[in-house]
PDB file of C-alpha atoms in Angstrom:
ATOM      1  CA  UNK A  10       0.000   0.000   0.000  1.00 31.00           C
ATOM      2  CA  UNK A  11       1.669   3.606  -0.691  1.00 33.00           C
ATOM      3  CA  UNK A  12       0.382   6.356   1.269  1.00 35.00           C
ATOM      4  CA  UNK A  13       1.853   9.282   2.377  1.00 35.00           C
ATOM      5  CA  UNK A  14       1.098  11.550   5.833  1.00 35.00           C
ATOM      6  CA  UNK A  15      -0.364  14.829   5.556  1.00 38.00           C
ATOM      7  CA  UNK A  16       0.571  17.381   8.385  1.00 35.00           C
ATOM      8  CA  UNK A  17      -2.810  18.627   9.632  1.00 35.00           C
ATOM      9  CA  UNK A  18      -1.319  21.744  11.566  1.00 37.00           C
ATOM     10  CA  UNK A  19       1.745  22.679  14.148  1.00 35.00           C
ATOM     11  CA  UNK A  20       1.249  19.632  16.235  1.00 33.00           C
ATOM     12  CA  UNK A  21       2.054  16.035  15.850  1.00 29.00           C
ATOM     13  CA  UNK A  22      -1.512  14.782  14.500  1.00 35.00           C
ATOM     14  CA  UNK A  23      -1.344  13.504  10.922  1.00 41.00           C
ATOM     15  CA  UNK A  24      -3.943  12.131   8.843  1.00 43.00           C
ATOM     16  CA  UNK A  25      -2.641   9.317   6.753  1.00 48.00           C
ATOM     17  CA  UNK A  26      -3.708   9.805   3.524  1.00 55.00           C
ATOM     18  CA  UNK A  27      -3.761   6.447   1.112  1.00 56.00           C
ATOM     19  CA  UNK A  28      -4.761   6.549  -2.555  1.00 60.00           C
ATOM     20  CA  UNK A  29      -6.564   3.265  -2.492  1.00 59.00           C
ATOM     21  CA  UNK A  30      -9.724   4.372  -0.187  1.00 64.00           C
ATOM     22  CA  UNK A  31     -12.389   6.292  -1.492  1.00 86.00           C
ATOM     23  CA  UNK A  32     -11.864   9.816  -0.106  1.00 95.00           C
ATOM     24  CA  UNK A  33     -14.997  10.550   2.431  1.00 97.00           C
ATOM     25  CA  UNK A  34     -16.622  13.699   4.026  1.00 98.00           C
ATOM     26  CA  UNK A  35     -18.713  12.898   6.772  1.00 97.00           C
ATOM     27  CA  UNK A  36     -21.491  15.835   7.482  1.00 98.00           C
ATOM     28  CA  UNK A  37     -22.108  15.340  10.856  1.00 97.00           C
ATOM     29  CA  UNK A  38     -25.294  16.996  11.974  1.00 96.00           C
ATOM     30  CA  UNK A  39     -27.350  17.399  15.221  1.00 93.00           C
ATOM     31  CA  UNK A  40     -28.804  19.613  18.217  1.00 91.00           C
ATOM     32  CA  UNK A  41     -26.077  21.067  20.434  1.00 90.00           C
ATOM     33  CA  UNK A  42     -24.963  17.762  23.271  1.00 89.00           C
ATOM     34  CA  UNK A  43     -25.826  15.051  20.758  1.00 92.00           C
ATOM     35  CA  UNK A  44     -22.493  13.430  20.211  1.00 93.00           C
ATOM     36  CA  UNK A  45     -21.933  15.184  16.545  1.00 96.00           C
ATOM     37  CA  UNK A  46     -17.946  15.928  17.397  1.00 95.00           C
ATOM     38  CA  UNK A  47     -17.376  12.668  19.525  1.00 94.00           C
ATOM     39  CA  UNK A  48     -18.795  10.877  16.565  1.00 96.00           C
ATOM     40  CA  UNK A  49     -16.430  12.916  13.980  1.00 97.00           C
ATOM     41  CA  UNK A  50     -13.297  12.360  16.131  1.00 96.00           C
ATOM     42  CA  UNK A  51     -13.711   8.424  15.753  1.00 96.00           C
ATOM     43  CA  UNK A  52     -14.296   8.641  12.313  1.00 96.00           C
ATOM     44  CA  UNK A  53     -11.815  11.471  11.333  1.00 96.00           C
ATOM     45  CA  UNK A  54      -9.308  12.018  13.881  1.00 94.00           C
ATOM     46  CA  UNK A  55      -7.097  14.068  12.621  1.00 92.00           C
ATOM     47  CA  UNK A  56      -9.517  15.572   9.912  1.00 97.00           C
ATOM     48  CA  UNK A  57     -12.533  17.214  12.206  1.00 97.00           C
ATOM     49  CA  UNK A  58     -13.840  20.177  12.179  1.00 98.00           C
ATOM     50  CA  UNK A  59     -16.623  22.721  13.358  1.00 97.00           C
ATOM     51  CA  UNK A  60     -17.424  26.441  13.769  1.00 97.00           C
ATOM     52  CA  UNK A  61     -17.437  25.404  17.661  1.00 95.00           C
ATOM     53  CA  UNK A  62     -13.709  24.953  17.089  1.00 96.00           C
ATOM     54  CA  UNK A  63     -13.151  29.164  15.883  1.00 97.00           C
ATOM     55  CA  UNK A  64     -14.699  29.839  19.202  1.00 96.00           C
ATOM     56  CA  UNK A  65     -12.885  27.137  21.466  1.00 95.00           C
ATOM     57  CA  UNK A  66      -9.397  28.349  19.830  1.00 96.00           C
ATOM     58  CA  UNK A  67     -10.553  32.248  20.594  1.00 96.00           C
ATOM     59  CA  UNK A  68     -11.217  31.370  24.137  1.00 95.00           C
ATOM     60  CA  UNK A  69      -7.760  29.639  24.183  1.00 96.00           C
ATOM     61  CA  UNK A  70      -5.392  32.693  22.574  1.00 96.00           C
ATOM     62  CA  UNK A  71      -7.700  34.750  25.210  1.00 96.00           C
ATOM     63  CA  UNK A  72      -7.219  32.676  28.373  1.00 97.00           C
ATOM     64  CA  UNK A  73     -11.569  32.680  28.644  1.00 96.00           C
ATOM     65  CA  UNK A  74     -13.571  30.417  28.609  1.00 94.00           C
ATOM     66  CA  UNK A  75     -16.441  29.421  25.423  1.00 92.00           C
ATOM     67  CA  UNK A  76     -18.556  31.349  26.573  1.00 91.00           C
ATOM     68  CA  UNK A  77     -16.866  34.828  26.940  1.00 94.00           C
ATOM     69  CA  UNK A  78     -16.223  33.950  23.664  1.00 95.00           C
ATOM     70  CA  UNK A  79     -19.037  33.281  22.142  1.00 92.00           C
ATOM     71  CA  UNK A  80     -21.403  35.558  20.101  1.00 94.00           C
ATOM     72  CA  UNK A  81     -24.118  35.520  17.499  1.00 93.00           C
ATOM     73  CA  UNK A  82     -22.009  38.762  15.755  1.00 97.00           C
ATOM     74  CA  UNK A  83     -19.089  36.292  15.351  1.00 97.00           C
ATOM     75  CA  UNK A  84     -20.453  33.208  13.977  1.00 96.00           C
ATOM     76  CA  UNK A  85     -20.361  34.280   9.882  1.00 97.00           C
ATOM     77  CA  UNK A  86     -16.862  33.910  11.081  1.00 97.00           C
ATOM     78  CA  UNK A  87     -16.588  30.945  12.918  1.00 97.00           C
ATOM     79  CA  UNK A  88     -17.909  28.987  10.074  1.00 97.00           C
ATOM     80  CA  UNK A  89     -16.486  30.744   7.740  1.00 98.00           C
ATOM     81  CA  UNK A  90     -13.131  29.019   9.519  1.00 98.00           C
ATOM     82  CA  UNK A  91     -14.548  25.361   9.762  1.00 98.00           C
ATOM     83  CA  UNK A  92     -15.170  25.212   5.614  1.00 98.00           C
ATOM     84  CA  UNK A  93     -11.846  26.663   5.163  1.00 98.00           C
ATOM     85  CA  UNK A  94     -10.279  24.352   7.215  1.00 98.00           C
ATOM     86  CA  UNK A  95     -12.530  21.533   5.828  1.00 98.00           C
ATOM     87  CA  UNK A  96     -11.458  22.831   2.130  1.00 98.00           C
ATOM     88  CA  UNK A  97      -7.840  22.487   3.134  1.00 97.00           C
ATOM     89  CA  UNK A  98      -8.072  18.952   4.421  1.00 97.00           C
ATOM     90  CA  UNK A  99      -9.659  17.906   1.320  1.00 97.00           C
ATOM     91  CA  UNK A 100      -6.815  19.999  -1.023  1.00 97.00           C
ATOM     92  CA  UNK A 101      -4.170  17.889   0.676  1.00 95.00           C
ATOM     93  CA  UNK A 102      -6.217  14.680  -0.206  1.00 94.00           C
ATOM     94  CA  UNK A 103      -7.068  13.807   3.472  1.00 95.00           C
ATOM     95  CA  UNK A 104      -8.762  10.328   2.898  1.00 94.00           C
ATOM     96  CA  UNK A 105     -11.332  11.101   5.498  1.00 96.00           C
ATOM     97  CA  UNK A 106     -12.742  14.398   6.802  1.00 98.00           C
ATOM     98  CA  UNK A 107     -15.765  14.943   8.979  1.00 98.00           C
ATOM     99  CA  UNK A 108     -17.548  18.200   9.563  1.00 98.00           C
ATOM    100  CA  UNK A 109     -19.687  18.674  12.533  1.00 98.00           C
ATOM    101  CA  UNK A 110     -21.869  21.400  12.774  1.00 96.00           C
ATOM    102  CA  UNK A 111     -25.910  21.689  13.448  1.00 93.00           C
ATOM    103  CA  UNK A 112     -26.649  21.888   9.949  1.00 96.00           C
ATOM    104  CA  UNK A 113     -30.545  22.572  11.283  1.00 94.00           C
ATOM    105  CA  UNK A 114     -31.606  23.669   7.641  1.00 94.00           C
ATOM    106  CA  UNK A 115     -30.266  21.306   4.780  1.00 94.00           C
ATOM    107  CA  UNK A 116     -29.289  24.310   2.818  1.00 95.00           C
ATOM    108  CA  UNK A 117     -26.445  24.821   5.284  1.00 96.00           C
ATOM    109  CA  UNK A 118     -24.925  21.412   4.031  1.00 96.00           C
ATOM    110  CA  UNK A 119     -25.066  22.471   0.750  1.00 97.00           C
ATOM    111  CA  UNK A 120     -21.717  24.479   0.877  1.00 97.00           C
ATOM    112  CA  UNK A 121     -19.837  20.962   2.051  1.00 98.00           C
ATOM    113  CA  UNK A 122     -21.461  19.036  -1.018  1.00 97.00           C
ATOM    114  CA  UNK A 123     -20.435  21.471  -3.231  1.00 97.00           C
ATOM    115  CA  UNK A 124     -15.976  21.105  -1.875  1.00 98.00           C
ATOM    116  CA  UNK A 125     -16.615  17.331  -2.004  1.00 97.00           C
ATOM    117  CA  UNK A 126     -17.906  17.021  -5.354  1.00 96.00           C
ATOM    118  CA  UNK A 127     -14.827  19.371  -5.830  1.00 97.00           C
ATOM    119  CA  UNK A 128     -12.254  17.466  -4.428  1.00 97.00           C
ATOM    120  CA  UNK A 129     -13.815  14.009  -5.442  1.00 96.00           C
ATOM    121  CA  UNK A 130     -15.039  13.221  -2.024  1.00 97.00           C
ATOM    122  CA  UNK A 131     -18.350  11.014  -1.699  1.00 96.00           C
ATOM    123  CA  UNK A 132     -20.636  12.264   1.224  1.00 96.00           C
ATOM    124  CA  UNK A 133     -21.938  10.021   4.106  1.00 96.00           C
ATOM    125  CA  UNK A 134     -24.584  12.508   5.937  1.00 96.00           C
ATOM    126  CA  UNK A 135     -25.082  11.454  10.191  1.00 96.00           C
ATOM    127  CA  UNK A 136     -27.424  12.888  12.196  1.00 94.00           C
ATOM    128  CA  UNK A 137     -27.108  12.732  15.730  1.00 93.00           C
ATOM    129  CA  UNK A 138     -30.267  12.191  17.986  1.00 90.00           C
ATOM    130  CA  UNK A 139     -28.615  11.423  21.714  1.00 83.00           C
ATOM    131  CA  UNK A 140     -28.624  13.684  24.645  1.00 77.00           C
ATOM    132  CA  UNK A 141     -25.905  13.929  26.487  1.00 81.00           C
ATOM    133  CA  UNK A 142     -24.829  17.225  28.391  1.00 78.00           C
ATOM    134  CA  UNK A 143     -23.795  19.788  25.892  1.00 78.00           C
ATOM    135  CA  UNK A 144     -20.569  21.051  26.499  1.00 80.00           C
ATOM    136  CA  UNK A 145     -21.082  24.741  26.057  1.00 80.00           C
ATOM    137  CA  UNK A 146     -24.114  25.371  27.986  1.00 78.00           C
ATOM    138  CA  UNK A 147     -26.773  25.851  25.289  1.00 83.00           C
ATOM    139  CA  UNK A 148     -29.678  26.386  27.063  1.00 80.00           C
ATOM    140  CA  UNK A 149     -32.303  24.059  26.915  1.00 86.00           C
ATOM    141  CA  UNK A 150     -34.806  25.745  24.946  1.00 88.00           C
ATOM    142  CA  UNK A 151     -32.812  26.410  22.670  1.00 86.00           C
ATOM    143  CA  UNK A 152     -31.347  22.556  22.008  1.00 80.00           C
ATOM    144  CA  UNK A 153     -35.722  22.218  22.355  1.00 86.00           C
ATOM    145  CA  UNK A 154     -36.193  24.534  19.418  1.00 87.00           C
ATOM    146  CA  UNK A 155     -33.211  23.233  17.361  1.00 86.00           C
ATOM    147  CA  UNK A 156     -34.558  19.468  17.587  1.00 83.00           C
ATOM    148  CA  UNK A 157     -38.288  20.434  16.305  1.00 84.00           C
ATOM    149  CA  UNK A 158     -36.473  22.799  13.660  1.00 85.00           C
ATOM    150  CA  UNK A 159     -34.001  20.069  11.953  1.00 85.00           C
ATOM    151  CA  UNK A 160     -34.907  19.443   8.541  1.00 86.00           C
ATOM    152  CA  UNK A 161     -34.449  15.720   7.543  1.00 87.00           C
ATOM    153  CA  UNK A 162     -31.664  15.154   4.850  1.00 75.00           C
TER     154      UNK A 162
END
């Protein structure tokens, strides 16, 4: 088998990238606490991405927490970031990639469809339904709202 590693950024995580598998984006989708980045980390470890990411890195450079971070005003931005970053995992060829965002309105997945049919990437679409604690405090009425919202694929 040849392959060669990618670098996916300044530290030591690589994504091997082999020629002989059929490259895959995974559009991971789901209310806020349903598993959507545990689920893209064991399916694209070095390879995942999500607009929650902008915000966690923010909160890191700042030394805050998500939170303080987080803003309505900034999230153009913050996903702006995760289909850059999803873009430049596919440009290097990354034989999987997962992206795992809400996606409550289909039309929002549309944008990923497009870079894989650009990159020759076939696209496996997961929805998440579980409940487990979300890890940035969404409030409930809000995860509520997003569940009755989602649009099926």
């Amino acid at each position: 088998m040849k392959a060669t590693l990618a670098k996916k950024s300044e530290n030591t995580a690589f994504q091997m990238v082999d020629p002989t598998v059929r490259k895959t984006l995974f559009i991971v989708r789901g209310h806020p606490g349903s598993g959507k980045t545990t689920l893209g980390l064991m399916i694209a470890p070095c390879a995942t991405y999500s607009a929650d990411d902008w915000f966690e890195m923010q909160a890191h450079m700042l030394g805050k927490k998500y939170k303080e971070v987080w803003s309505p005003d900034k999230l153009e931005t913050a996903h702006d970031w995760c289909k850059q970053s999803t873009q430049t995992a596919m440009a290097i060829g990354a034989s999987r990639v997962a992206v795992c965002n809400t996606f409550v309105k289909m039309e929002q997945v549309e944008p990923y469809i497009e870079l894989a049919e650009q990159y020759g990437y076939q696209v496996s679409i997961l929805r998440c339904e579980n409940d487990f604690d979300n890890v940035h405090d969404v409030p409930k009425q809000t995860v509520q709202k997003m569940k009755l919202e989602m649009e099926s694929a």
